[in-house]
Tab-separated table of C-alpha atoms and ligand atoms in Angstrom:
chain	number	residue	atom	x	y	z
X	1	UNK	CA	-14.856	-5.702	20.017
X	2	UNK	CA	-14.595	-8.992	22.059
X	3	UNK	CA	-16.994	-9.572	24.796
X	4	UNK	CA	-14.652	-9.400	27.708
X	5	UNK	CA	-17.135	-11.271	29.810
X	6	UNK	CA	-16.736	-14.270	27.772
X	7	UNK	CA	-13.052	-15.149	27.445
X	8	UNK	CA	-12.385	-18.623	26.077
X	9	UNK	CA	-8.904	-19.261	25.141
X	10	UNK	CA	-7.009	-22.460	24.215
X	11	UNK	CA	-3.686	-24.196	24.145
X	12	UNK	CA	-3.493	-26.275	21.018
X	13	UNK	CA	-0.254	-28.371	20.891
X	14	UNK	CA	0.595	-30.857	18.314
X	15	UNK	CA	1.584	-34.186	19.875
X	16	UNK	CA	4.837	-34.286	18.022
X	17	UNK	CA	7.057	-34.852	21.145
X	18	UNK	CA	7.704	-33.312	24.582
X	19	UNK	CA	6.635	-29.749	24.932
X	20	UNK	CA	9.536	-27.336	25.218
X	21	UNK	CA	9.586	-24.159	27.196
X	22	UNK	CA	8.481	-21.953	24.386
X	23	UNK	CA	5.317	-23.912	23.875
X	24	UNK	CA	4.540	-24.123	27.595
X	25	UNK	CA	5.193	-20.476	28.067
X	26	UNK	CA	2.544	-19.893	25.571
X	27	UNK	CA	0.212	-22.144	27.358
X	28	UNK	CA	1.049	-20.336	30.729
X	29	UNK	CA	0.337	-16.872	29.340
X	30	UNK	CA	-2.879	-18.125	27.895
X	31	UNK	CA	-3.887	-19.765	31.205
X	32	UNK	CA	-3.041	-16.648	33.130
X	33	UNK	CA	-5.262	-14.559	30.981
X	34	UNK	CA	-8.104	-17.127	31.245
X	35	UNK	CA	-7.737	-16.967	35.069
X	36	UNK	CA	-7.550	-13.206	35.143
X	37	UNK	CA	-10.745	-12.842	33.004
X	38	UNK	CA	-12.611	-15.571	34.705
X	39	UNK	CA	-12.712	-17.309	31.438
X	40	UNK	CA	-12.239	-20.738	30.220
X	41	UNK	CA	-8.961	-22.450	29.251
X	42	UNK	CA	-9.237	-25.321	26.870
X	43	UNK	CA	-6.791	-27.887	25.882
X	44	UNK	CA	-7.087	-29.135	22.381
X	45	UNK	CA	-4.750	-31.730	20.802
X	46	UNK	CA	-3.856	-30.873	17.138
X	47	UNK	CA	-3.141	-34.413	15.840
X	48	UNK	CA	-3.918	-33.922	12.216
X	49	UNK	CA	-0.494	-34.641	10.957
X	50	UNK	CA	-0.470	-38.478	11.475
X	51	UNK	CA	3.140	-38.687	10.205
X	52	UNK	CA	4.438	-36.634	13.084
X	53	UNK	CA	2.508	-38.235	15.800
X	54	UNK	CA	4.586	-39.371	18.703
X	55	UNK	CA	3.297	-42.054	20.998
X	56	UNK	CA	3.044	-40.755	24.675
X	57	UNK	CA	3.273	-37.101	23.660
X	58	UNK	CA	-0.288	-36.387	24.724
X	59	UNK	CA	0.468	-37.668	28.244
X	60	UNK	CA	3.685	-35.749	28.339
X	61	UNK	CA	1.995	-32.548	27.452
X	62	UNK	CA	-0.688	-33.118	30.124
X	63	UNK	CA	1.858	-33.983	32.771
X	64	UNK	CA	3.879	-30.991	32.013
X	65	UNK	CA	0.905	-28.686	32.383
X	66	UNK	CA	-0.210	-30.378	35.621
X	67	UNK	CA	3.262	-30.099	37.052
X	68	UNK	CA	3.158	-26.391	36.515
X	69	UNK	CA	-0.401	-26.153	37.927
X	70	UNK	CA	-1.857	-25.105	34.643
X	71	UNK	CA	-5.199	-26.633	34.705
X	72	UNK	CA	-7.768	-26.855	31.920
X	73	UNK	CA	-11.596	-26.397	31.988
X	74	UNK	CA	-12.197	-28.615	28.922
X	75	UNK	CA	-9.920	-31.013	27.308
X	76	UNK	CA	-9.338	-34.507	25.950
X	77	UNK	CA	-9.294	-36.221	29.281
X	78	UNK	CA	-12.242	-34.371	30.927
X	79	UNK	CA	-14.291	-33.455	27.831
X	80	UNK	CA	-16.592	-30.508	27.824
X	81	UNK	CA	-19.349	-28.997	25.915
X	82	UNK	CA	-17.398	-28.248	22.828
X	83	UNK	CA	-15.676	-31.680	22.322
X	84	UNK	CA	-14.187	-33.789	21.056
X	85	UNK	CA	-10.881	-32.143	21.831
X	86	UNK	CA	-8.796	-34.307	19.471
X	87	UNK	CA	-8.847	-32.837	16.056
X	88	UNK	CA	-8.467	-36.319	14.686
X	89	UNK	CA	-12.018	-36.990	16.065
X	90	UNK	CA	-13.456	-33.811	14.350
X	91	UNK	CA	-12.882	-34.766	10.801
X	92	UNK	CA	-16.506	-34.483	9.742
X	93	UNK	CA	-16.585	-30.858	10.821
X	94	UNK	CA	-13.589	-30.048	8.450
X	95	UNK	CA	-15.048	-31.935	5.655
X	96	UNK	CA	-18.397	-30.124	6.036
X	97	UNK	CA	-16.754	-26.840	6.045
X	98	UNK	CA	-14.509	-27.622	2.910
X	99	UNK	CA	-17.552	-28.851	1.120
X	100	UNK	CA	-19.481	-25.750	1.996
X	101	UNK	CA	-16.587	-23.601	0.576
X	102	UNK	CA	-16.537	-25.614	-2.707
X	103	UNK	CA	-20.285	-25.219	-2.957
X	104	UNK	CA	-19.947	-21.449	-2.561
X	105	UNK	CA	-17.170	-21.136	-5.018
X	106	UNK	CA	-14.463	-20.334	-2.421
X	107	UNK	CA	-12.531	-23.679	-2.817
X	108	UNK	CA	-11.925	-26.431	-5.326
X	109	UNK	CA	-10.636	-29.849	-5.842
X	110	UNK	CA	-7.179	-30.240	-7.185
X	111	UNK	CA	-6.003	-33.493	-8.617
X	112	UNK	CA	-2.366	-32.479	-9.250
X	113	UNK	CA	-0.208	-35.383	-8.359
X	114	UNK	CA	3.015	-35.022	-6.304
X	115	UNK	CA	5.116	-35.455	-9.344
X	116	UNK	CA	3.209	-32.851	-11.246
X	117	UNK	CA	3.619	-30.366	-8.371
X	118	UNK	CA	7.323	-31.148	-8.158
X	119	UNK	CA	7.741	-30.384	-11.911
X	120	UNK	CA	5.835	-27.220	-11.431
X	121	UNK	CA	8.155	-26.076	-8.706
X	122	UNK	CA	11.241	-27.012	-10.691
X	123	UNK	CA	10.223	-25.034	-13.705
X	124	UNK	CA	9.369	-22.142	-11.388
X	125	UNK	CA	12.861	-22.356	-9.995
X	126	UNK	CA	14.447	-22.576	-13.378
X	127	UNK	CA	12.616	-19.420	-14.326
X	128	UNK	CA	13.757	-17.831	-11.051
X	129	UNK	CA	10.190	-17.439	-9.899
X	130	UNK	CA	9.147	-17.871	-6.255
X	131	UNK	CA	7.613	-21.414	-5.837
X	132	UNK	CA	3.822	-21.165	-5.755
X	133	UNK	CA	0.940	-23.335	-6.668
X	134	UNK	CA	-0.159	-22.007	-10.074
X	135	UNK	CA	-3.900	-22.483	-9.782
X	136	UNK	CA	-4.137	-25.065	-12.457
X	137	UNK	CA	-7.393	-26.589	-11.173
X	138	UNK	CA	-8.895	-23.417	-10.095
X	139	UNK	CA	-11.151	-23.096	-13.159
X	140	UNK	CA	-11.571	-26.901	-13.766
X	141	UNK	CA	-15.265	-27.674	-14.307
X	142	UNK	CA	-16.952	-28.562	-11.130
X	143	UNK	CA	-18.952	-31.473	-12.432
X	144	UNK	CA	-15.806	-33.059	-13.937
X	145	UNK	CA	-14.030	-32.661	-10.580
X	146	UNK	CA	-16.830	-34.246	-8.831
X	147	UNK	CA	-16.847	-37.260	-11.182
X	148	UNK	CA	-13.165	-37.760	-10.734
X	149	UNK	CA	-13.493	-37.596	-6.926
X	150	UNK	CA	-16.375	-40.083	-7.050
X	151	UNK	CA	-14.348	-42.470	-9.108
X	152	UNK	CA	-11.846	-42.554	-6.158
X	153	UNK	CA	-9.204	-40.399	-7.659
X	154	UNK	CA	-7.157	-38.799	-4.815
X	155	UNK	CA	-7.398	-35.016	-4.496
X	156	UNK	CA	-6.844	-32.201	-2.135
X	157	UNK	CA	-9.104	-29.220	-1.571
X	158	UNK	CA	-7.549	-25.798	-2.127
X	159	UNK	CA	-8.789	-22.382	-1.122
X	160	UNK	CA	-9.272	-20.037	-4.023
X	161	UNK	CA	-7.453	-17.052	-2.736
X	162	UNK	CA	-8.452	-13.718	-4.069
X	163	UNK	CA	-5.792	-12.704	-6.612
X	164	UNK	CA	-6.035	-9.012	-6.273
X	165	UNK	CA	-6.307	-6.629	-3.322
X	166	UNK	CA	-4.986	-7.103	0.079
X	167	UNK	CA	-5.975	-8.654	3.356
X	168	UNK	CA	-5.664	-6.745	6.641
X	169	UNK	CA	-6.059	-8.015	10.231
X	170	UNK	CA	-5.312	-6.792	13.651
X	171	UNK	CA	-2.948	-8.478	15.990
X	172	UNK	CA	-3.362	-7.382	19.568
X	173	UNK	CA	0.415	-6.524	20.047
X	174	UNK	CA	1.269	-5.166	16.694
X	175	UNK	CA	-1.870	-3.444	15.506
X	176	UNK	CA	-3.024	-3.742	11.850
X	177	UNK	CA	-1.045	-5.961	9.429
X	178	UNK	CA	-1.691	-6.034	5.778
X	179	UNK	CA	-0.655	-8.622	3.137
X	180	UNK	CA	-1.034	-8.369	-0.637
X	181	UNK	CA	-3.277	-11.206	-1.752
X	182	UNK	CA	-1.300	-11.887	-4.848
X	183	UNK	CA	1.578	-13.080	-2.742
X	184	UNK	CA	-0.531	-15.940	-1.342
X	185	UNK	CA	-1.287	-19.068	-3.308
X	186	UNK	CA	-4.346	-21.282	-3.398
X	187	UNK	CA	-3.378	-23.208	-0.271
X	188	UNK	CA	-4.517	-26.577	0.728
X	189	UNK	CA	-7.365	-26.863	3.340
X	190	UNK	CA	-8.148	-30.471	3.145
X	191	UNK	CA	-5.386	-33.139	2.455
X	192	UNK	CA	-5.950	-36.272	0.377
X	193	UNK	CA	-6.211	-38.357	3.567
X	194	UNK	CA	-9.166	-36.372	4.642
X	195	UNK	CA	-7.380	-34.475	7.298
X	196	UNK	CA	-7.404	-30.674	7.318
X	197	UNK	CA	-4.383	-28.546	7.224
X	198	UNK	CA	-3.746	-26.282	10.200
X	199	UNK	CA	-5.323	-23.337	8.346
X	200	UNK	CA	-8.723	-24.993	7.965
X	201	UNK	CA	-8.609	-26.683	11.408
X	202	UNK	CA	-7.844	-23.440	13.180
X	203	UNK	CA	-10.760	-21.587	11.565
X	204	UNK	CA	-13.281	-24.395	12.038
X	205	UNK	CA	-12.239	-25.304	15.681
X	206	UNK	CA	-11.656	-21.916	17.046
X	207	UNK	CA	-15.115	-20.963	15.703
X	208	UNK	CA	-16.744	-23.994	16.931
X	209	UNK	CA	-15.249	-23.840	20.371
X	210	UNK	CA	-16.069	-20.005	20.567
X	211	UNK	CA	-12.480	-18.970	21.129
X	212	UNK	CA	-12.273	-15.412	21.954
X	213	UNK	CA	-8.463	-14.881	21.708
X	214	UNK	CA	-6.079	-17.028	19.640
X	215	UNK	CA	-2.734	-16.914	21.245
X	216	UNK	CA	0.007	-18.564	19.154
X	217	UNK	CA	3.528	-18.069	18.037
X	218	UNK	CA	4.466	-15.245	15.729
X	219	UNK	CA	5.507	-17.762	12.949
X	220	UNK	CA	1.811	-17.895	12.208
X	221	UNK	CA	1.556	-14.225	11.150
X	222	UNK	CA	2.258	-14.918	7.491
X	223	UNK	CA	-0.505	-17.485	7.476
X	224	UNK	CA	-3.077	-15.155	9.131
X	225	UNK	CA	-4.282	-13.357	5.845
X	226	UNK	CA	-5.287	-16.941	4.788
X	227	UNK	CA	-7.180	-17.413	7.909
X	228	UNK	CA	-8.912	-14.170	7.592
X	229	UNK	CA	-9.994	-15.074	4.060
X	230	UNK	CA	-11.372	-18.413	5.461
X	231	UNK	CA	-13.178	-16.893	8.303
X	232	UNK	CA	-14.894	-14.504	6.003
X	233	UNK	CA	-15.711	-17.098	3.266
X	234	UNK	CA	-17.297	-19.343	5.996
X	235	UNK	CA	-19.179	-16.394	7.485
X	236	UNK	CA	-17.475	-16.767	10.779
X	237	UNK	CA	-16.593	-14.100	13.299
X	238	UNK	CA	-12.861	-13.194	13.499
X	239	UNK	CA	-11.227	-13.809	16.910
X	240	UNK	CA	-8.546	-11.654	18.441
X	241	UNK	CA	-5.115	-12.841	17.416
X	242	UNK	CA	-2.269	-12.490	19.792
X	243	UNK	CA	1.014	-13.594	18.183
X	244	UNK	CA	3.632	-14.086	20.855
X	245	UNK	CA	7.345	-13.549	20.166
X	246	UNK	CA	9.837	-16.495	20.085
X	247	UNK	CA	12.473	-17.195	22.770
X	248	UNK	CA	16.040	-16.888	21.646
X	249	UNK	CA	19.119	-18.748	22.628
X	250	UNK	CA	22.310	-16.950	23.619
X	251	UNK	CA	23.530	-16.924	20.056
X	252	UNK	CA	20.492	-15.165	18.813
X	253	UNK	CA	18.905	-18.173	17.113
X	254	UNK	CA	15.620	-19.595	18.127
X	255	UNK	CA	15.989	-21.419	21.488
X	256	UNK	CA	16.665	-25.237	21.109
X	257	UNK	CA	18.125	-28.113	22.760
X	258	UNK	CA	21.428	-27.121	21.525
X	259	UNK	CA	21.375	-24.132	23.843
X	260	UNK	CA	20.733	-26.360	26.773
X	261	UNK	CA	17.009	-25.614	26.712
X	262	UNK	CA	15.033	-28.467	28.220
X	263	UNK	CA	11.765	-29.959	28.030
X	264	UNK	CA	9.442	-29.088	30.936
X	265	UNK	CA	9.533	-32.282	32.552
X	266	UNK	CA	13.288	-32.411	32.370
X	267	UNK	CA	13.212	-29.237	34.602
X	268	UNK	CA	11.124	-31.090	37.015
X	269	UNK	CA	13.487	-34.021	36.991
X	270	UNK	CA	16.463	-31.683	37.549
X	271	UNK	CA	14.953	-30.181	40.603
X	272	UNK	CA	13.475	-26.971	39.710
X	273	UNK	CA	10.339	-25.877	41.518
X	274	UNK	CA	7.371	-25.458	39.426
X	275	UNK	CA	6.540	-22.136	41.016
X	276	UNK	CA	10.024	-20.861	39.994
X	277	UNK	CA	9.667	-22.009	36.436
X	278	UNK	CA	6.233	-20.505	36.254
X	279	UNK	CA	7.499	-17.162	37.433
X	280	UNK	CA	10.487	-17.345	35.144
X	281	UNK	CA	8.579	-18.272	32.046
X	282	UNK	CA	5.916	-15.712	32.829
X	283	UNK	CA	8.498	-12.837	32.773
X	284	UNK	CA	10.420	-14.058	29.744
X	285	UNK	CA	8.720	-11.792	27.292
X	286	UNK	CA	6.278	-9.968	29.652
X	287	UNK	CA	7.054	-7.341	32.233
X	288	UNK	CA	4.853	-5.409	34.758
X	289	UNK	CA	7.437	-2.674	35.102
X	290	UNK	CA	11.200	-2.208	34.706
X	291	UNK	CA	12.137	-3.801	38.028
X	292	UNK	CA	9.634	-6.408	39.417
X	293	UNK	CA	10.814	-9.990	38.851
X	294	UNK	CA	9.237	-12.061	41.508
X	295	UNK	CA	5.563	-12.870	41.184
X	296	UNK	CA	3.407	-15.532	42.742
X	297	UNK	CA	0.941	-17.221	40.708
X	298	UNK	CA	-1.818	-15.248	42.287
X	299	UNK	CA	-0.071	-12.050	41.587
X	300	UNK	CA	0.538	-12.927	38.088
X	301	UNK	CA	-3.131	-13.679	37.532
X	302	UNK	CA	-3.872	-10.193	38.884
X	303	UNK	CA	-1.411	-8.168	36.895
X	304	UNK	CA	-0.795	-10.167	33.649
X	305	UNK	CA	-2.420	-9.061	30.450
X	306	UNK	CA	-1.855	-10.398	27.019
X	307	UNK	CA	-1.668	-6.902	25.625
X	308	UNK	CA	1.460	-6.286	27.560
X	309	UNK	CA	3.434	-9.083	26.001
X	310	UNK	CA	6.644	-7.985	24.273
X	311	UNK	CA	6.625	-7.776	20.623
X	312	UNK	CA	10.298	-8.650	20.457
X	313	UNK	CA	11.965	-11.988	21.021
X	314	UNK	CA	13.170	-12.492	24.362
X	315	UNK	CA	16.464	-14.230	25.565
X	316	UNK	CA	16.418	-17.278	27.731
X	317	UNK	CA	18.455	-16.474	30.925
X	318	UNK	CA	19.392	-19.754	32.406
X	319	UNK	CA	21.383	-18.009	35.164
X	320	UNK	CA	18.330	-16.163	36.142
X	321	UNK	CA	16.241	-19.251	36.205
X	322	UNK	CA	18.724	-20.900	38.612
X	323	UNK	CA	18.878	-17.867	40.723
X	324	UNK	CA	15.166	-17.687	40.819
X	325	UNK	CA	14.850	-21.361	41.857
X	326	UNK	CA	17.379	-20.784	44.681
X	327	UNK	CA	15.250	-17.905	45.889
X	328	UNK	CA	12.040	-19.832	45.958
X	329	UNK	CA	13.774	-22.646	47.778
X	330	UNK	CA	14.971	-20.214	50.429
X	331	UNK	CA	11.670	-18.275	50.742
X	332	UNK	CA	9.206	-21.114	50.688
X	333	UNK	CA	7.291	-21.796	53.887
X	334	UNK	CA	9.305	-24.256	55.851
X	335	UNK	CA	6.824	-27.040	56.088
X	336	UNK	CA	5.968	-26.876	52.458
X	337	UNK	CA	9.628	-27.191	51.587
X	338	UNK	CA	9.988	-30.148	53.998
X	339	UNK	CA	7.207	-31.832	52.065
X	340	UNK	CA	8.962	-31.175	48.729
X	341	UNK	CA	12.362	-32.344	50.158
X	342	UNK	CA	10.745	-35.622	51.433
X	343	UNK	CA	9.166	-36.258	47.975
X	344	UNK	CA	12.531	-35.638	46.323
X	345	UNK	CA	14.532	-37.840	48.817
X	346	UNK	CA	12.010	-40.627	48.506
X	347	UNK	CA	12.934	-40.589	44.871
X	348	UNK	CA	16.697	-39.770	44.892
X	349	UNK	CA	18.152	-41.553	47.896
X	350	UNK	CA	19.588	-44.969	47.239
X	351	UNK	CA	17.282	-47.898	47.441
X	352	UNK	CA	19.045	-49.450	50.510
X	353	UNK	CA	17.942	-46.440	52.548
X	354	UNK	CA	14.629	-47.603	54.241
X	355	UNK	CA	11.466	-45.934	53.175
X	356	UNK	CA	9.405	-43.914	54.172
X	357	UNK	CA	11.847	-41.125	54.618
X	358	UNK	CA	11.618	-39.654	58.152
X	359	UNK	CA	9.675	-36.325	57.838
X	360	UNK	CA	10.893	-35.036	61.316
X	361	UNK	CA	14.491	-35.759	60.354
X	362	UNK	CA	14.064	-33.845	57.046
X	363	UNK	CA	12.456	-31.005	59.030
X	364	UNK	CA	15.589	-30.898	61.324
X	365	UNK	CA	18.029	-30.659	58.365
X	366	UNK	CA	15.998	-28.388	56.120
X	367	UNK	CA	17.287	-25.126	57.689
X	368	UNK	CA	20.804	-26.486	57.102
X	369	UNK	CA	20.439	-27.031	53.343
X	370	UNK	CA	17.786	-24.654	52.101
X	371	UNK	CA	20.326	-21.691	51.743
X	372	UNK	CA	22.752	-23.899	49.960
X	373	UNK	CA	21.037	-25.516	47.120
X	374	UNK	CA	19.795	-23.995	43.898
X	375	UNK	CA	18.293	-27.307	42.652
X	376	UNK	CA	16.416	-30.034	44.338
X	377	UNK	CA	18.561	-32.521	42.547
X	378	UNK	CA	21.525	-31.466	44.664
X	379	UNK	CA	19.767	-32.488	47.736
X	380	UNK	CA	20.264	-36.282	48.009
X	381	UNK	CA	23.990	-36.198	47.808
X	382	UNK	CA	24.163	-33.368	50.232
X	383	UNK	CA	22.169	-35.021	52.896
X	384	UNK	CA	22.379	-38.671	52.256
X	385	UNK	CA	24.591	-39.295	55.319
X	386	UNK	CA	21.864	-38.374	57.705
X	387	UNK	CA	19.834	-41.319	56.485
X	388	UNK	CA	22.291	-44.159	56.914
X	389	UNK	CA	24.157	-45.447	59.957
X	390	UNK	CA	27.018	-46.376	57.891
X	391	UNK	CA	28.954	-43.863	55.860
X	392	UNK	CA	32.011	-45.336	54.213
X	393	UNK	CA	35.223	-43.416	54.844
X	394	UNK	CA	36.598	-42.194	51.602
X	395	UNK	CA	40.001	-43.441	50.371
X	396	UNK	CA	42.912	-41.718	52.089
X	397	UNK	CA	44.031	-39.918	48.975
X	398	UNK	CA	40.647	-38.258	48.711
X	399	UNK	CA	40.371	-37.640	52.346
X	400	UNK	CA	43.806	-36.366	53.076
X	401	UNK	CA	44.529	-33.214	51.257
X	402	UNK	CA	46.170	-29.853	51.965
X	403	UNK	CA	47.707	-29.986	55.461
X	404	UNK	CA	47.043	-33.792	55.797
X	405	UNK	CA	48.552	-34.801	52.541
X	406	UNK	CA	50.686	-37.962	53.109
X	407	UNK	CA	50.279	-37.720	56.852
X	408	UNK	CA	47.705	-40.381	57.574
X	409	UNK	CA	49.234	-41.214	61.015
X	410	UNK	CA	48.916	-37.587	62.156
X	411	UNK	CA	45.323	-37.385	60.817
X	412	UNK	CA	44.379	-40.565	62.672
X	413	UNK	CA	45.755	-39.167	65.859
X	414	UNK	CA	43.915	-35.883	65.403
X	415	UNK	CA	40.681	-37.823	64.791
X	416	UNK	CA	41.353	-39.859	67.993
X	417	UNK	CA	41.657	-36.663	69.911
X	418	UNK	CA	38.277	-35.574	68.487
X	419	UNK	CA	36.442	-38.637	69.418
X	420	UNK	CA	38.067	-38.709	72.896
X	421	UNK	CA	36.886	-35.109	73.652
X	422	UNK	CA	33.460	-35.716	72.194
X	423	UNK	CA	32.739	-38.879	73.975
X	424	UNK	CA	32.236	-37.412	77.393
X	425	UNK	CA	30.516	-34.228	76.185
X	426	UNK	CA	27.425	-33.931	78.433
X	427	UNK	CA	25.186	-31.712	76.328
X	428	UNK	CA	25.189	-32.725	72.651
X	429	UNK	CA	24.517	-29.543	70.752
X	430	UNK	CA	26.208	-27.628	67.845
X	431	UNK	CA	27.600	-24.860	70.047
X	432	UNK	CA	29.165	-27.242	72.514
X	433	UNK	CA	30.655	-29.475	69.922
X	434	UNK	CA	32.144	-26.544	68.207
X	435	UNK	CA	33.507	-25.125	71.421
X	436	UNK	CA	35.368	-28.248	72.583
X	437	UNK	CA	36.674	-28.855	69.071
X	438	UNK	CA	38.092	-25.371	68.867
X	439	UNK	CA	39.736	-25.764	72.234
X	440	UNK	CA	41.310	-29.159	71.176
X	441	UNK	CA	42.576	-27.736	67.871
X	442	UNK	CA	44.321	-24.819	69.764
X	443	UNK	CA	45.789	-27.275	72.278
X	444	UNK	CA	47.159	-29.420	69.405
X	445	UNK	CA	48.353	-26.303	67.550
X	446	UNK	CA	46.320	-27.389	64.452
X	447	UNK	CA	44.478	-24.675	62.473
X	448	UNK	CA	40.810	-25.039	63.209
X	449	UNK	CA	39.844	-25.299	59.590
X	450	UNK	CA	42.268	-28.208	59.115
X	451	UNK	CA	41.151	-29.948	62.110
X	452	UNK	CA	37.408	-29.599	61.207
X	453	UNK	CA	37.955	-30.812	57.559
X	454	UNK	CA	39.089	-34.158	58.953
X	455	UNK	CA	36.061	-34.532	61.084
X	456	UNK	CA	33.628	-33.350	58.329
X	457	UNK	CA	34.815	-36.143	56.044
X	458	UNK	CA	34.692	-38.681	58.746
X	459	UNK	CA	31.224	-37.767	59.875
X	460	UNK	CA	29.566	-37.005	56.567
X	461	UNK	CA	31.759	-38.985	54.029
X	462	UNK	CA	32.046	-35.924	51.915
X	463	UNK	CA	34.208	-32.771	51.736
X	464	UNK	CA	31.157	-30.477	51.112
X	465	UNK	CA	28.351	-30.796	53.424
X	466	UNK	CA	25.839	-28.789	55.375
X	467	UNK	CA	27.278	-26.980	58.411
X	468	UNK	CA	29.293	-29.454	60.302
X	469	UNK	CA	28.295	-28.900	63.983
X	470	UNK	CA	24.659	-28.561	63.305
X	471	UNK	CA	24.886	-31.840	61.234
X	472	UNK	CA	26.652	-33.448	64.028
X	473	UNK	CA	24.008	-32.453	66.406
X	474	UNK	CA	21.412	-34.034	64.293
X	475	UNK	CA	23.353	-37.247	63.622
X	476	UNK	CA	23.798	-37.864	67.297
X	477	UNK	CA	26.690	-38.394	69.648
X	478	UNK	CA	27.183	-42.033	69.390
X	479	UNK	CA	27.058	-42.240	65.679
X	480	UNK	CA	29.410	-39.334	65.153
X	481	UNK	CA	31.964	-40.866	67.453
X	482	UNK	CA	31.498	-44.221	65.691
X	483	UNK	CA	32.217	-42.651	62.354
X	484	UNK	CA	35.231	-40.661	63.618
X	485	UNK	CA	36.775	-43.941	65.110
X	486	UNK	CA	36.108	-45.821	61.925
X	487	UNK	CA	37.873	-43.164	59.882
X	488	UNK	CA	40.798	-43.048	62.215
X	489	UNK	CA	41.165	-46.852	61.965
X	490	UNK	CA	40.855	-46.774	58.204
X	491	UNK	CA	43.599	-44.109	58.078
X	492	UNK	CA	45.983	-46.234	60.307
X	493	UNK	CA	45.519	-49.148	57.993
X	494	UNK	CA	46.489	-47.095	55.018
X	495	UNK	CA	49.947	-48.017	53.884
X	496	UNK	CA	52.311	-44.979	54.055
X	497	UNK	CA	52.721	-43.490	50.660
A	501	LIG	N1	-0.898	-26.965	16.773
A	501	LIG	C1	-0.263	-25.688	16.428
A	501	LIG	C2	1.294	-25.759	16.790
A	501	LIG	O1	1.653	-26.688	17.602
A	501	LIG	C3	-0.931	-24.594	17.410
A	501	LIG	C4	-0.859	-23.246	16.896
A	501	LIG	C5	-1.990	-22.561	17.520
A	501	LIG	O2	-1.900	-22.473	18.706
A	501	LIG	O3	-2.924	-22.174	16.771
A	501	LIG	O4	1.955	-24.989	16.324
């Protein structure tokens, strides 16, 4: 039994690129569990495969976690009592463990060259046998092996897997799992470059860092009997394994870029709220009951448990994510949302719009748009016209559609009527503006919708905007009238088509 008082869990990504949502979901679940149990969450960078190392990946991993609010108690940047937290800085520990295994007869040096191994595989294939290392150095005399090693000949260290019997372990979600030992070969634990394979690094580090629960993807299940053997051979205590299911794309294949799945920081870029993504990822593969979908971080920490993860793969429901993001936008406390909007506008509005962005103005327009957007990335184009005194009138062809098609002179006249009635309006507010404009439409015998659509384009420069009259109230009387006059003039100057 694990000591539940002492939960230490880790997220152990390989810096081979940007973290995708599957990996980050794993981090999130692990973090939630650490928080729930008052345990420690550790970030460890598994950079033992130097050929797959991608420059900048460690930063991107840390930034992704930070954006989602997943904080670590120990890690490469902040250190901690179990460091270092880069595997590449822990080489001595792996070497020591591998040598101890050789000493005790659990491992041996193998000098088979890559060519030799290829030939071995080819002849196995020709004989229709499954490819498997044939143990050719397993019984090689230890002294001879040592001499060859000392002379500088390259070698790997392999674990001598028991050839009979079976290995059983417990997975928190699936219960007991058993593998026949004869199906497993003498796998490499230390490579010729002195770096460990994942198998050895997992066992050494998760022991040294006193990890209580190893959470990782289910693709590691077939390797777990190897790990059990390693833990036992080294005399280490076995952790609790939790193998989480994969996320599937709509076609049933493992979720990937080709399904439109994104890297975490791309979701940030596109305008998702981190709270929404956290909520969405947490419930993709975990459920409290058959209906609750919305969880704050605090609530997740309260109710989440690793043992309740689904054993089955889950689909990635993009529509649900968008819906959830919209919901978070609508329900967020207004001032918090204003802060988020301001930050986004600082970033997205064209450079010619002066900075800093006016917080009070954003606060005024927030109620007009919070119901309308699903993504923050929609914001700047929707509200840009509030921030500039000069919105260019679109080309007549774009402007004049439906009733106004090919009727630029009539449209210009209608806009003149609008500016004429708005100019003397004593009390500039949305209700009054709407009232006088409706009256005018009636007098001119123009359908209100057709009449308003002209004004909308004149004032906002776009056909789709936040509610017109409220927007006009915020923009102010003088500027609205200016824009309407400008649009009327530009229409009068449009050559008749
Ligand atoms: N570095 C491994 C990977 O990225 C981590 C697996 C684990 O968490 O043990 O797949």
